[in-house]
mmCIF file of C-alpha atoms in Angstrom:
data_model
loop_
_atom_site.group_PDB
_atom_site.id
_atom_site.type_symbol
_atom_site.label_atom_id
_atom_site.label_comp_id
_atom_site.label_asym_id
_atom_site.label_seq_id
_atom_site.Cartn_x
_atom_site.Cartn_y
_atom_site.Cartn_z
ATOM 1 C CA GLN A 19 -104.514 65.652 -4.184
ATOM 2 C CA SER A 20 -104.916 62.115 -5.476
ATOM 3 C CA ALA A 21 -101.872 59.868 -5.643
ATOM 4 C CA LEU A 22 -100.346 59.372 -9.068
ATOM 5 C CA THR A 23 -101.013 55.916 -10.523
ATOM 6 C CA GLN A 24 -98.141 53.478 -10.997
ATOM 7 C CA PRO A 25 -98.215 49.732 -11.739
ATOM 8 C CA PRO A 26 -97.623 47.760 -8.528
ATOM 9 C CA SER A 27 -94.833 45.706 -10.038
ATOM 10 C CA ALA A 28 -92.463 45.377 -12.971
ATOM 11 C CA SER A 29 -89.691 42.933 -13.740
ATOM 12 C CA GLY A 30 -86.930 42.114 -16.149
ATOM 13 C CA SER A 31 -83.854 39.971 -16.515
ATOM 14 C CA PRO A 32 -80.344 41.369 -16.105
ATOM 15 C CA GLY A 33 -79.412 43.458 -19.129
ATOM 16 C CA GLU A 34 -83.005 44.022 -20.174
ATOM 17 C CA SER A 35 -85.006 47.253 -19.913
ATOM 18 C CA VAL A 36 -88.036 47.976 -17.800
ATOM 19 C CA THR A 37 -90.366 50.972 -18.103
ATOM 20 C CA ILE A 38 -92.597 52.248 -15.318
ATOM 21 C CA SER A 39 -95.537 54.550 -15.998
ATOM 22 C CA CYS A 40 -96.838 57.302 -13.742
ATOM 23 C CA THR A 41 -100.279 58.668 -14.584
ATOM 24 C CA GLY A 42 -101.566 61.871 -13.077
ATOM 25 C CA ALA A 43 -103.927 64.633 -14.093
ATOM 26 C CA SER A 44 -103.915 67.882 -16.005
ATOM 27 C CA SER A 45 -103.467 69.654 -12.655
ATOM 28 C CA ASP A 46 -100.155 67.998 -11.838
ATOM 29 C CA VAL A 47 -98.156 65.899 -14.340
ATOM 30 C CA GLY A 48 -99.911 67.482 -17.299
ATOM 31 C CA SER A 49 -99.277 71.047 -16.152
ATOM 32 C CA TYR A 50 -95.684 71.027 -14.962
ATOM 33 C CA ASN A 51 -92.341 69.663 -16.105
ATOM 34 C CA PHE A 52 -91.532 68.979 -12.467
ATOM 35 C CA VAL A 53 -91.801 65.209 -12.418
ATOM 36 C CA SER A 54 -89.190 63.438 -10.333
ATOM 37 C CA TRP A 55 -88.413 59.786 -9.637
ATOM 38 C CA TYR A 56 -87.050 58.136 -6.499
ATOM 39 C CA GLN A 57 -85.472 54.754 -5.850
ATOM 40 C CA GLN A 58 -85.968 53.190 -2.427
ATOM 41 C CA HIS A 59 -84.253 50.039 -1.208
ATOM 42 C CA PRO A 60 -85.761 48.190 1.779
ATOM 43 C CA GLY A 61 -85.148 49.999 5.046
ATOM 44 C CA LYS A 62 -83.503 52.943 3.318
ATOM 45 C CA ALA A 63 -84.495 56.521 2.591
ATOM 46 C CA PRO A 64 -85.565 57.367 -0.969
ATOM 47 C CA LYS A 65 -82.912 58.496 -3.444
ATOM 48 C CA LEU A 66 -83.543 61.066 -6.176
ATOM 49 C CA ILE A 67 -82.723 59.588 -9.602
ATOM 50 C CA ILE A 68 -84.614 61.822 -12.067
ATOM 51 C CA TYR A 69 -85.788 65.429 -11.787
ATOM 52 C CA GLU A 70 -87.574 67.799 -14.167
ATOM 53 C CA VAL A 71 -88.908 64.834 -16.161
ATOM 54 C CA ASN A 72 -85.629 63.673 -17.724
ATOM 55 C CA LYS A 73 -82.606 65.094 -15.894
ATOM 56 C CA ARG A 74 -80.262 63.036 -13.763
ATOM 57 C CA PRO A 75 -78.545 64.339 -10.607
ATOM 58 C CA SER A 76 -74.810 63.957 -10.490
ATOM 59 C CA GLY A 77 -73.776 60.366 -9.864
ATOM 60 C CA VAL A 78 -76.917 58.684 -11.209
ATOM 61 C CA PRO A 79 -76.077 56.257 -14.049
ATOM 62 C CA ASP A 80 -77.364 57.090 -17.523
ATOM 63 C CA ARG A 81 -79.164 53.731 -17.483
ATOM 64 C CA PHE A 82 -81.968 55.705 -15.822
ATOM 65 C CA SER A 83 -84.015 57.935 -18.109
ATOM 66 C CA GLY A 84 -87.317 59.751 -17.903
ATOM 67 C CA SER A 85 -89.940 61.109 -20.253
ATOM 68 C CA LYS A 86 -93.425 62.583 -20.246
ATOM 69 C CA SER A 87 -96.385 62.715 -22.585
ATOM 70 C CA GLY A 88 -99.529 64.517 -21.538
ATOM 71 C CA ASN A 89 -100.584 63.396 -18.069
ATOM 72 C CA THR A 90 -98.279 60.365 -18.020
ATOM 73 C CA ALA A 91 -94.599 60.248 -17.122
ATOM 74 C CA SER A 92 -92.321 57.247 -17.516
ATOM 75 C CA LEU A 93 -89.077 55.953 -16.061
ATOM 76 C CA THR A 94 -86.954 53.527 -18.052
ATOM 77 C CA VAL A 95 -84.172 51.487 -16.511
ATOM 78 C CA SER A 96 -81.928 50.085 -19.223
ATOM 79 C CA GLY A 97 -79.373 47.326 -18.796
ATOM 80 C CA LEU A 98 -80.985 46.087 -15.590
ATOM 81 C CA GLN A 99 -78.609 45.198 -12.804
ATOM 82 C CA ALA A 100 -79.233 43.300 -9.581
ATOM 83 C CA GLU A 101 -78.863 46.489 -7.534
ATOM 84 C CA ASP A 102 -81.744 48.087 -9.452
ATOM 85 C CA GLU A 103 -84.172 45.838 -7.579
ATOM 86 C CA ALA A 104 -86.051 48.348 -5.431
ATOM 87 C CA ASP A 105 -89.246 50.343 -5.102
ATOM 88 C CA TYR A 106 -89.629 53.316 -7.443
ATOM 89 C CA TYR A 107 -91.835 56.345 -6.848
ATOM 90 C CA CYS A 108 -92.727 59.227 -9.118
ATOM 91 C CA SER A 109 -93.633 62.657 -7.824
ATOM 92 C CA SER A 110 -95.081 65.773 -9.412
ATOM 93 C CA TYR A 111 -95.434 69.384 -8.424
ATOM 94 C CA ALA A 112 -99.140 70.254 -8.306
ATOM 95 C CA GLY A 113 -98.983 73.999 -7.858
ATOM 96 C CA VAL A 114 -99.033 76.391 -4.867
ATOM 97 C CA ASN A 115 -96.388 74.533 -2.843
ATOM 98 C CA ILE A 116 -98.220 71.206 -3.206
ATOM 99 C CA TYR A 117 -96.704 67.894 -4.296
ATOM 100 C CA VAL A 118 -98.062 64.429 -4.965
ATOM 101 C CA PHE A 119 -96.325 61.054 -5.050
ATOM 102 C CA GLY A 120 -97.098 57.965 -7.049
ATOM 103 C CA SER A 121 -98.344 54.723 -5.522
ATOM 104 C CA GLY A 122 -94.995 53.034 -6.078
ATOM 105 C CA THR A 123 -93.696 50.217 -8.271
ATOM 106 C CA LYS A 124 -91.654 47.267 -7.066
ATOM 107 C CA VAL A 125 -89.034 46.332 -9.646
ATOM 108 C CA THR A 126 -87.774 42.765 -9.551
ATOM 109 C CA VAL A 127 -84.650 41.646 -11.376
ATOM 110 C CA LEU A 128 -85.291 38.055 -12.411
ATOM 111 C CA GLU B 10 -71.188 65.749 5.319
ATOM 112 C CA VAL B 11 -74.647 66.848 4.172
ATOM 113 C CA GLN B 12 -77.098 65.414 6.667
ATOM 114 C CA LEU B 13 -80.646 65.590 7.971
ATOM 115 C CA VAL B 14 -81.530 63.977 11.296
ATOM 116 C CA GLU B 15 -85.135 63.627 12.431
ATOM 117 C CA SER B 16 -86.240 63.200 16.035
ATOM 118 C CA GLY B 17 -89.319 63.398 18.232
ATOM 119 C CA GLY B 18 -91.246 60.350 17.080
ATOM 120 C CA GLY B 19 -92.860 57.852 19.407
ATOM 121 C CA LEU B 20 -96.066 56.192 20.542
ATOM 122 C CA VAL B 21 -98.979 58.546 21.128
ATOM 123 C CA GLN B 22 -102.697 58.089 21.725
ATOM 124 C CA PRO B 23 -105.289 59.251 19.187
ATOM 125 C CA GLY B 24 -106.214 62.888 19.650
ATOM 126 C CA ARG B 25 -102.903 63.804 21.288
ATOM 127 C CA SER B 26 -100.046 65.929 19.914
ATOM 128 C CA LEU B 27 -96.431 65.388 18.941
ATOM 129 C CA ARG B 28 -93.681 67.677 17.646
ATOM 130 C CA LEU B 29 -91.075 66.398 15.208
ATOM 131 C CA SER B 30 -87.713 68.058 14.639
ATOM 132 C CA CYS B 31 -85.202 67.810 11.810
ATOM 133 C CA GLY B 32 -81.647 69.036 12.276
ATOM 134 C CA ALA B 33 -79.619 70.001 9.226
ATOM 135 C CA SER B 34 -75.861 70.082 8.767
ATOM 136 C CA GLY B 35 -73.329 70.277 5.951
ATOM 137 C CA PHE B 36 -75.243 72.775 3.813
ATOM 138 C CA THR B 37 -76.702 76.286 4.039
ATOM 139 C CA PHE B 38 -80.041 75.479 5.650
ATOM 140 C CA GLU B 39 -81.378 79.034 5.425
ATOM 141 C CA ASP B 40 -81.125 78.892 1.617
ATOM 142 C CA SER B 41 -83.147 75.679 1.307
ATOM 143 C CA ALA B 42 -86.854 74.947 1.021
ATOM 144 C CA MET B 43 -87.746 71.902 3.095
ATOM 145 C CA ARG B 44 -90.428 69.218 3.105
ATOM 146 C CA TRP B 45 -91.917 66.539 5.335
ATOM 147 C CA VAL B 46 -92.778 63.232 3.658
ATOM 148 C CA ARG B 47 -94.233 60.201 5.418
ATOM 149 C CA GLN B 48 -94.474 56.490 4.701
ATOM 150 C CA GLY B 49 -96.982 54.274 6.465
ATOM 151 C CA PRO B 50 -95.957 50.697 7.348
ATOM 152 C CA GLY B 51 -95.689 48.774 4.077
ATOM 153 C CA LYS B 52 -97.099 51.731 2.162
ATOM 154 C CA GLY B 53 -95.911 54.323 -0.322
ATOM 155 C CA LEU B 54 -94.570 57.824 0.106
ATOM 156 C CA GLU B 55 -96.937 60.673 0.946
ATOM 157 C CA TRP B 56 -95.955 64.343 0.809
ATOM 158 C CA VAL B 57 -97.114 66.012 4.041
ATOM 159 C CA ALA B 58 -95.976 69.641 4.134
ATOM 160 C CA GLY B 59 -93.454 72.069 2.727
ATOM 161 C CA ILE B 60 -91.942 75.445 3.623
ATOM 162 C CA ASN B 61 -89.786 77.878 1.684
ATOM 163 C CA TRP B 62 -86.472 79.270 2.922
ATOM 164 C CA LEU B 63 -88.055 82.276 4.589
ATOM 165 C CA GLY B 64 -90.971 80.439 6.142
ATOM 166 C CA ASN B 65 -93.673 82.533 4.496
ATOM 167 C CA ASP B 66 -94.719 80.121 1.738
ATOM 168 C CA ILE B 67 -96.228 76.973 3.216
ATOM 169 C CA GLY B 68 -98.281 74.108 1.849
ATOM 170 C CA TYR B 69 -100.023 71.081 3.339
ATOM 171 C CA ALA B 70 -101.532 67.861 2.085
ATOM 172 C CA ASP B 71 -105.313 67.796 2.446
ATOM 173 C CA SER B 72 -104.978 64.845 4.838
ATOM 174 C CA VAL B 73 -103.175 66.975 7.456
ATOM 175 C CA LYS B 74 -104.403 70.501 6.750
ATOM 176 C CA GLY B 75 -105.699 72.170 9.892
ATOM 177 C CA ARG B 76 -103.998 69.626 12.174
ATOM 178 C CA PHE B 77 -100.290 69.860 11.303
ATOM 179 C CA THR B 78 -98.061 72.953 11.290
ATOM 180 C CA ILE B 79 -94.659 73.141 9.615
ATOM 181 C CA SER B 80 -92.128 75.706 10.763
ATOM 182 C CA ARG B 81 -88.397 76.368 10.738
ATOM 183 C CA ASP B 82 -85.721 78.141 12.744
ATOM 184 C CA ASN B 83 -82.881 79.095 10.408
ATOM 185 C CA ALA B 84 -80.709 80.223 13.320
ATOM 186 C CA LYS B 85 -80.870 76.685 14.702
ATOM 187 C CA ASN B 86 -80.700 74.916 11.314
ATOM 188 C CA SER B 87 -83.904 73.151 12.245
ATOM 189 C CA LEU B 88 -87.226 72.172 10.697
ATOM 190 C CA TYR B 89 -90.294 71.268 12.735
ATOM 191 C CA LEU B 90 -93.652 69.557 12.340
ATOM 192 C CA GLN B 91 -96.260 70.159 15.034
ATOM 193 C CA MET B 92 -98.848 67.419 14.802
ATOM 194 C CA ASN B 93 -102.149 67.888 16.650
ATOM 195 C CA SER B 94 -105.320 65.787 16.802
ATOM 196 C CA LEU B 95 -103.383 62.734 15.713
ATOM 197 C CA ARG B 96 -105.250 59.843 14.099
ATOM 198 C CA THR B 97 -104.351 56.188 13.705
ATOM 199 C CA GLU B 98 -103.891 56.807 9.973
ATOM 200 C CA ASP B 99 -101.044 59.238 10.775
ATOM 201 C CA THR B 100 -98.934 56.258 11.849
ATOM 202 C CA ALA B 101 -95.865 56.397 9.631
ATOM 203 C CA LEU B 102 -92.147 56.956 9.289
ATOM 204 C CA TYR B 103 -91.716 60.703 8.876
ATOM 205 C CA TYR B 104 -88.861 61.952 6.703
ATOM 206 C CA CYS B 105 -87.620 65.495 6.275
ATOM 207 C CA ALA B 106 -86.166 66.288 2.875
ATOM 208 C CA ARG B 107 -84.374 69.163 1.175
ATOM 209 C CA ASP B 108 -85.459 70.767 -2.061
ATOM 210 C CA PHE B 109 -83.023 70.123 -4.887
ATOM 211 C CA ILE B 110 -81.569 72.993 -6.901
ATOM 212 C CA GLY B 111 -80.988 71.856 -10.464
ATOM 213 C CA THR B 112 -78.066 72.679 -12.714
ATOM 214 C CA SER B 113 -79.920 75.763 -13.923
ATOM 215 C CA GLY B 114 -79.717 77.155 -10.417
ATOM 216 C CA THR B 115 -83.468 77.191 -9.942
ATOM 217 C CA PRO B 116 -85.625 74.985 -7.690
ATOM 218 C CA ALA B 117 -86.306 71.653 -9.358
ATOM 219 C CA ASN B 118 -89.303 70.797 -7.170
ATOM 220 C CA ALA B 119 -87.612 67.517 -6.251
ATOM 221 C CA PHE B 120 -86.019 66.315 -3.037
ATOM 222 C CA ASP B 121 -82.354 65.381 -2.980
ATOM 223 C CA ILE B 122 -81.362 64.985 0.663
ATOM 224 C CA TRP B 123 -83.421 62.819 3.006
ATOM 225 C CA GLY B 124 -83.047 61.930 6.649
ATOM 226 C CA GLN B 125 -83.464 58.403 7.942
ATOM 227 C CA GLY B 126 -86.876 59.198 9.373
ATOM 228 C CA THR B 127 -88.548 59.156 12.782
ATOM 229 C CA MET B 128 -91.380 56.713 13.498
ATOM 230 C CA VAL B 129 -94.730 57.973 14.747
ATOM 231 C CA THR B 130 -97.211 55.408 16.017
ATOM 232 C CA VAL B 131 -100.724 56.553 16.896
ATOM 233 C CA SER B 132 -102.519 53.913 18.923
ATOM 234 C CA SER B 133 -104.588 53.559 22.070
#
């Protein structure tokens, strides 16, 4: 149960796109299409923004998109807005009622 | 309003025990799988434990296996986490979270409703 690997930080100017990677193993990300992404603002609970690799819950803007290739998943935030500045975490199902989170990425809007 | 409210956190000495509770409202608790997730001070999220709707399918992170026990009482709309043999590294904000059911109607193995968390500090 090792944490998924994310870059510590990412940044972009308003209107630009930023992509965050999430690297796991063949036992988690590589085996299941159950990768989810969460946005967390300071002092707040996480918010689900992507589930099953590339699906958005109701109410999440289509500026957020997800993908996966092999053991690596990615989150892209297009048309960056000031309110997108937050910490982002990926998560993957790892089998037998086990889950693993990523190390987290702080996104800064320049 | 769909809501999860955690309670039971506090300051505890290493080696002692603590029981966390999570009360659910605004949705059919007995139909939902539930999870505990924690976040150490200034750190990332860590999945701790999970339980299915019936309470007979349970999983734990290696870091807490053998020390923590997750349980639920569907009649009381409540989720619990019994934490024994606490260590300083268990210091964290503990969230309960609900499993999300996707548009297909099947579990999405993601967590859509979160509480605000209850803080557990393990220190002598």
